[in-house]
């Protein structure tokens, strides 16, 4: 093999004749047939590794290389995708048909164990039901590296002699996971409701059931009510009673409870005599894993899916297809039909921004869970709803309530400013999306001290609509609401259209002054007036260096060239209003300050407050460099800095960039700015 | 002459949810040009919540207006943002238009459609030409009304509505925005279809398909 000369002045090796004149084919051959690494290929071809990478990627795009997936596996994958989409599952694993080489139960057990191994985390409490399939999973699961895992029996016990009793399933799984095993030391089925009630009062049983209520995972199988199903053959239920459920259209049993074809609970004589998890108890469990297969169970599985009892489904291809057909998914056959052309089975490789995320759909709830614990000194959820947070020491009789809010992604806005002397409550929306009216009106109610409530939020169409609807709801409850919409971003619209400007980091000052006015027990009109004045005297311009990315997409939501920056960027990563070449820090500050000075009528001897704010990824080091120049520019005009803040105060996820805000103080505003407050992110003594 | 019971409306919402889910990435990509690239996520979140809420209803026990009101509430609480109040208002108005009816006639459904378009205009205060979902909804509602006045069946009229919505959405590419976050972009918004108008055209198309058919698979 000829060696290429690399490095500066190196020559690209001429292409061996057999590859024609196509370097893509050559690169692909070396990679896929000769199995060289990309580094070795680079050396062989006399090109850079990056070029090899680009060749390989483009070869896939152009169809020079087709990566195909075994049709049985592809079909299973298609059914899994369709099940996940159609029933809104967190995930779905469908095992391909293997032509009957191994028993279905064993294969389901292996697949279920793989899902469980991936799902279970340290400190989990796993409730486990019973049955042949559950046992098959327990026998194959293995995670020894976790700490503080508990496995708890989801139903009471039995004296039956079969090998997959509730006790045996729990014991086997706890051994596999190196977990503490909590048995439910009561029978699954007792002779009467009175006996059940007595047993439930026993402290030991009550403690075990309390532990069950704390479970965050559930592993269960599903039984059909066909004559040969486990439910009948195990002798677990007496057949007379089962008949009564069948007459009421029950189609299946999950963890000892009967459901119909829409997943609705079917009541009957056994309900009052059953000890174990209830169907209502399913609701609070974060991950409910059902491992189940067999065409005879399609109706039962469909019922469980429709009832929302399953988050993760493990099944086989034939059963999966049966479920989708039974629910009228017509396009499945078309999707399963072999496709022609390069797109069939092609695996697309794309890069994604790295994030600390579990499941993208859970980011808001998990963030809020963290917030309410991290800042419990300052705030708490209203009636358990974490999208409406109220200050621990804020609302009080006779005080105007201050309610703020907006989309997530701007942390520490808005939650960081909830506390004594600042906001009484904050409503939190999805990422970059206004909160719905419900949590806002909950905030209004919680913040109300009988003297009215002030809403302060940024000028966005969605926020305005939702806050207005919430104001209507509050008014219907007899709460007077006034609103100040912030419009401090002076780059977002010309001065003639002040009302059209968006509200950005200047919110920090507006919230502070509004909170101080409310805390001083000013009447609603006065609070509104001074808040409005603050907004009019607050000037912000943002500059982005790199775009941000949403946890759900993990792709940049716009692009900025390598030598560019975006001036007038909003806090939602909306493209700014102008693009400029990247300039030194001082020049950037000068451009921003020139713009602010052109609007702010501040003269020598005036006082201002300054906020140099990171949009997310920009570190304090750079913010201080910016602040240094801001200070120089203000001093040159003999404008005094009364107070300043530098840091993360109103961000835009992971955007690199900063905003500069100047609040033009007067005596009244300076006094209110100095008024004490105590919140998670701003404390003035 | 077709009639529309709760089961058919539930099936319609299920069909919309299914289609929006498949268009999610496309809508996000459109939004990436002039917004924050999450429109598809928000719409999918909203309609998945709608699907969950309406399929929970017992079609035999609820009236068509209840189906719309349930959808409104579910969408609003799942989404917030600007599409939340807009579609919630649309569905609440449709619910009001169908109030007291066990089964909706073709005339009733045509009125409900008009009420939806009007609700969106009233809530968002946008007019045609401002690069919003109104650019799909208004011409669509007008096309439906015109077809009905000419004596067309609801199925034919909905077809006209769907075509007009698609055309209206397409036309937003030549506009600069007058409402919403993209209005700050000025000329830079030109050349891109408004994602809200694009999703509106998809929703109207699926409604037309679903309501023109012989009855959906959602009927148990």
PDB file of N, CA and C in Angstrom, chain A residues 270-309:
ATOM      1  N   UNK A 270     -64.750  -8.996  43.871  1.00  0.00           N
ATOM      2  CA  UNK A 270     -63.405  -9.221  44.404  1.00  0.00           C
ATOM      3  C   UNK A 270     -62.730  -7.927  44.856  1.00  0.00           C
ATOM      4  N   UNK A 271     -63.211  -6.771  44.324  1.00  0.00           N
ATOM      5  CA  UNK A 271     -62.522  -5.498  44.566  1.00  0.00           C
ATOM      6  C   UNK A 271     -62.306  -5.244  46.055  1.00  0.00           C
ATOM      7  N   UNK A 272     -63.358  -5.466  46.801  1.00  0.00           N
ATOM      8  CA  UNK A 272     -63.316  -5.153  48.225  1.00  0.00           C
ATOM      9  C   UNK A 272     -62.493  -6.165  49.018  1.00  0.00           C
ATOM     10  N   UNK A 273     -62.154  -7.253  48.354  1.00  0.00           N
ATOM     11  CA  UNK A 273     -61.424  -8.317  49.054  1.00  0.00           C
ATOM     12  C   UNK A 273     -59.973  -8.407  48.607  1.00  0.00           C
ATOM     13  N   UNK A 274     -59.542  -7.449  47.758  1.00  0.00           N
ATOM     14  CA  UNK A 274     -58.191  -7.507  47.179  1.00  0.00           C
ATOM     15  C   UNK A 274     -57.258  -6.569  47.933  1.00  0.00           C
ATOM     16  N   UNK A 275     -56.064  -7.051  48.213  1.00  0.00           N
ATOM     17  CA  UNK A 275     -55.052  -6.207  48.856  1.00  0.00           C
ATOM     18  C   UNK A 275     -53.877  -6.052  47.899  1.00  0.00           C
ATOM     19  N   UNK A 276     -53.514  -4.824  47.632  1.00  0.00           N
ATOM     20  CA  UNK A 276     -52.416  -4.557  46.698  1.00  0.00           C
ATOM     21  C   UNK A 276     -52.652  -3.249  45.990  1.00  0.00           C
ATOM     22  N   UNK A 277     -51.837  -3.002  44.978  1.00  0.00           N
ATOM     23  CA  UNK A 277     -51.920  -1.740  44.265  1.00  0.00           C
ATOM     24  C   UNK A 277     -53.298  -1.580  43.620  1.00  0.00           C
ATOM     25  N   UNK A 278     -53.817  -0.356  43.597  1.00  0.00           N
ATOM     26  CA  UNK A 278     -55.095  -0.097  42.943  1.00  0.00           C
ATOM     27  C   UNK A 278     -54.830   0.569  41.594  1.00  0.00           C
ATOM     28  N   UNK A 279     -55.848   0.613  40.748  1.00  0.00           N
ATOM     29  CA  UNK A 279     -55.659   1.251  39.441  1.00  0.00           C
ATOM     30  C   UNK A 279     -55.355   2.735  39.619  1.00  0.00           C
ATOM     31  N   UNK A 280     -55.968   3.362  40.625  1.00  0.00           N
ATOM     32  CA  UNK A 280     -55.639   4.768  40.906  1.00  0.00           C
ATOM     33  C   UNK A 280     -54.171   4.910  41.299  1.00  0.00           C
ATOM     34  N   UNK A 281     -53.671   3.880  41.983  1.00  0.00           N
ATOM     35  CA  UNK A 281     -52.280   3.895  42.427  1.00  0.00           C
ATOM     36  C   UNK A 281     -51.293   3.892  41.271  1.00  0.00           C
ATOM     37  N   UNK A 282     -51.744   3.439  40.092  1.00  0.00           N
ATOM     38  CA  UNK A 282     -50.873   3.448  38.913  1.00  0.00           C
ATOM     39  C   UNK A 282     -50.464   4.870  38.545  1.00  0.00           C
ATOM     40  N   UNK A 283     -51.390   5.810  38.781  1.00  0.00           N
ATOM     41  CA  UNK A 283     -51.237   7.160  38.251  1.00  0.00           C
ATOM     42  C   UNK A 283     -49.970   7.867  38.729  1.00  0.00           C
ATOM     43  N   UNK A 284     -49.653   7.666  40.017  1.00  0.00           N
ATOM     44  CA  UNK A 284     -48.512   8.397  40.557  1.00  0.00           C
ATOM     45  C   UNK A 284     -47.160   7.791  40.190  1.00  0.00           C
ATOM     46  N   UNK A 285     -47.169   6.676  39.477  1.00  0.00           N
ATOM     47  CA  UNK A 285     -45.895   5.985  39.199  1.00  0.00           C
ATOM     48  C   UNK A 285     -45.312   6.503  37.893  1.00  0.00           C
ATOM     49  N   UNK A 286     -44.044   6.907  37.992  1.00  0.00           N
ATOM     50  CA  UNK A 286     -43.388   7.581  36.863  1.00  0.00           C
ATOM     51  C   UNK A 286     -43.217   6.661  35.644  1.00  0.00           C
ATOM     52  N   UNK A 287     -42.711   5.461  35.843  1.00  0.00           N
ATOM     53  CA  UNK A 287     -42.475   4.554  34.719  1.00  0.00           C
ATOM     54  C   UNK A 287     -43.186   3.234  34.963  1.00  0.00           C
ATOM     55  N   UNK A 288     -44.191   2.959  34.151  1.00  0.00           N
ATOM     56  CA  UNK A 288     -44.941   1.718  34.293  1.00  0.00           C
ATOM     57  C   UNK A 288     -44.585   0.823  33.111  1.00  0.00           C
ATOM     58  N   UNK A 289     -43.874  -0.261  33.403  1.00  0.00           N
ATOM     59  CA  UNK A 289     -43.367  -1.124  32.346  1.00  0.00           C
ATOM     60  C   UNK A 289     -44.241  -2.371  32.252  1.00  0.00           C
ATOM     61  N   UNK A 290     -44.873  -2.563  31.103  1.00  0.00           N
ATOM     62  CA  UNK A 290     -45.650  -3.776  30.883  1.00  0.00           C
ATOM     63  C   UNK A 290     -44.868  -4.683  29.950  1.00  0.00           C
ATOM     64  N   UNK A 291     -44.679  -5.937  30.359  1.00  0.00           N
ATOM     65  CA  UNK A 291     -44.029  -6.921  29.490  1.00  0.00           C
ATOM     66  C   UNK A 291     -45.089  -7.969  29.184  1.00  0.00           C
ATOM     67  N   UNK A 292     -45.490  -8.077  27.935  1.00  0.00           N
ATOM     68  CA  UNK A 292     -46.641  -8.914  27.621  1.00  0.00           C
ATOM     69  C   UNK A 292     -46.666  -9.256  26.133  1.00  0.00           C
ATOM     70  N   UNK A 293     -47.015 -10.480  25.816  1.00  0.00           N
ATOM     71  CA  UNK A 293     -47.121 -10.876  24.416  1.00  0.00           C
ATOM     72  C   UNK A 293     -48.139 -11.984  24.255  1.00  0.00           C
ATOM     73  N   UNK A 294     -48.547 -12.207  23.019  1.00  0.00           N
ATOM     74  CA  UNK A 294     -49.516 -13.260  22.727  1.00  0.00           C
ATOM     75  C   UNK A 294     -50.767 -12.664  22.115  1.00  0.00           C
ATOM     76  N   UNK A 295     -51.159 -13.216  20.980  1.00  0.00           N
ATOM     77  CA  UNK A 295     -52.301 -12.680  20.243  1.00  0.00           C
ATOM     78  C   UNK A 295     -53.576 -12.706  21.088  1.00  0.00           C
ATOM     79  N   UNK A 296     -53.710 -13.714  21.973  1.00  0.00           N
ATOM     80  CA  UNK A 296     -54.927 -13.803  22.793  1.00  0.00           C
ATOM     81  C   UNK A 296     -55.029 -12.653  23.784  1.00  0.00           C
ATOM     82  N   UNK A 297     -53.925 -11.913  23.971  1.00  0.00           N
ATOM     83  CA  UNK A 297     -53.950 -10.826  24.948  1.00  0.00           C
ATOM     84  C   UNK A 297     -54.176  -9.450  24.319  1.00  0.00           C
ATOM     85  N   UNK A 298     -54.373  -9.411  22.993  1.00  0.00           N
ATOM     86  CA  UNK A 298     -54.462  -8.117  22.311  1.00  0.00           C
ATOM     87  C   UNK A 298     -55.520  -7.207  22.931  1.00  0.00           C
ATOM     88  N   UNK A 299     -56.710  -7.747  23.179  1.00  0.00           N
ATOM     89  CA  UNK A 299     -57.793  -6.917  23.718  1.00  0.00           C
ATOM     90  C   UNK A 299     -57.418  -6.362  25.090  1.00  0.00           C
ATOM     91  N   UNK A 300     -56.797  -7.217  25.900  1.00  0.00           N
ATOM     92  CA  UNK A 300     -56.423  -6.796  27.260  1.00  0.00           C
ATOM     93  C   UNK A 300     -55.336  -5.716  27.211  1.00  0.00           C
ATOM     94  N   UNK A 301     -54.348  -5.908  26.328  1.00  0.00           N
ATOM     95  CA  UNK A 301     -53.263  -4.930  26.232  1.00  0.00           C
ATOM     96  C   UNK A 301     -53.815  -3.600  25.719  1.00  0.00           C
ATOM     97  N   UNK A 302     -54.687  -3.687  24.726  1.00  0.00           N
ATOM     98  CA  UNK A 302     -55.281  -2.469  24.165  1.00  0.00           C
ATOM     99  C   UNK A 302     -56.031  -1.704  25.250  1.00  0.00           C
ATOM    100  N   UNK A 303     -56.756  -2.436  26.092  1.00  0.00           N
ATOM    101  CA  UNK A 303     -57.455  -1.790  27.201  1.00  0.00           C
ATOM    102  C   UNK A 303     -56.473  -1.069  28.120  1.00  0.00           C
ATOM    103  N   UNK A 304     -55.370  -1.756  28.446  1.00  0.00           N
ATOM    104  CA  UNK A 304     -54.379  -1.152  29.354  1.00  0.00           C
ATOM    105  C   UNK A 304     -53.726   0.073  28.715  1.00  0.00           C
ATOM    106  N   UNK A 305     -53.482   0.005  27.403  1.00  0.00           N
ATOM    107  CA  UNK A 305     -52.879   1.153  26.710  1.00  0.00           C
ATOM    108  C   UNK A 305     -53.841   2.332  26.688  1.00  0.00           C
ATOM    109  N   UNK A 306     -55.102   2.052  26.329  1.00  0.00           N
ATOM    110  CA  UNK A 306     -56.092   3.137  26.278  1.00  0.00           C
ATOM    111  C   UNK A 306     -56.313   3.748  27.646  1.00  0.00           C
ATOM    112  N   UNK A 307     -56.211   2.914  28.687  1.00  0.00           N
ATOM    113  CA  UNK A 307     -56.417   3.415  30.042  1.00  0.00           C
ATOM    114  C   UNK A 307     -55.228   4.181  30.584  1.00  0.00           C
ATOM    115  N   UNK A 308     -54.124   4.204  29.816  1.00  0.00           N
ATOM    116  CA  UNK A 308     -52.953   4.964  30.261  1.00  0.00           C
ATOM    117  C   UNK A 308     -52.175   4.266  31.363  1.00  0.00           C
ATOM    118  N   UNK A 309     -52.307   2.913  31.458  1.00  0.00           N
ATOM    119  CA  UNK A 309     -51.604   2.206  32.521  1.00  0.00           C
ATOM    120  C   UNK A 309     -50.185   1.820  32.127  1.00  0.00           C
TER     121      UNK A 309
END
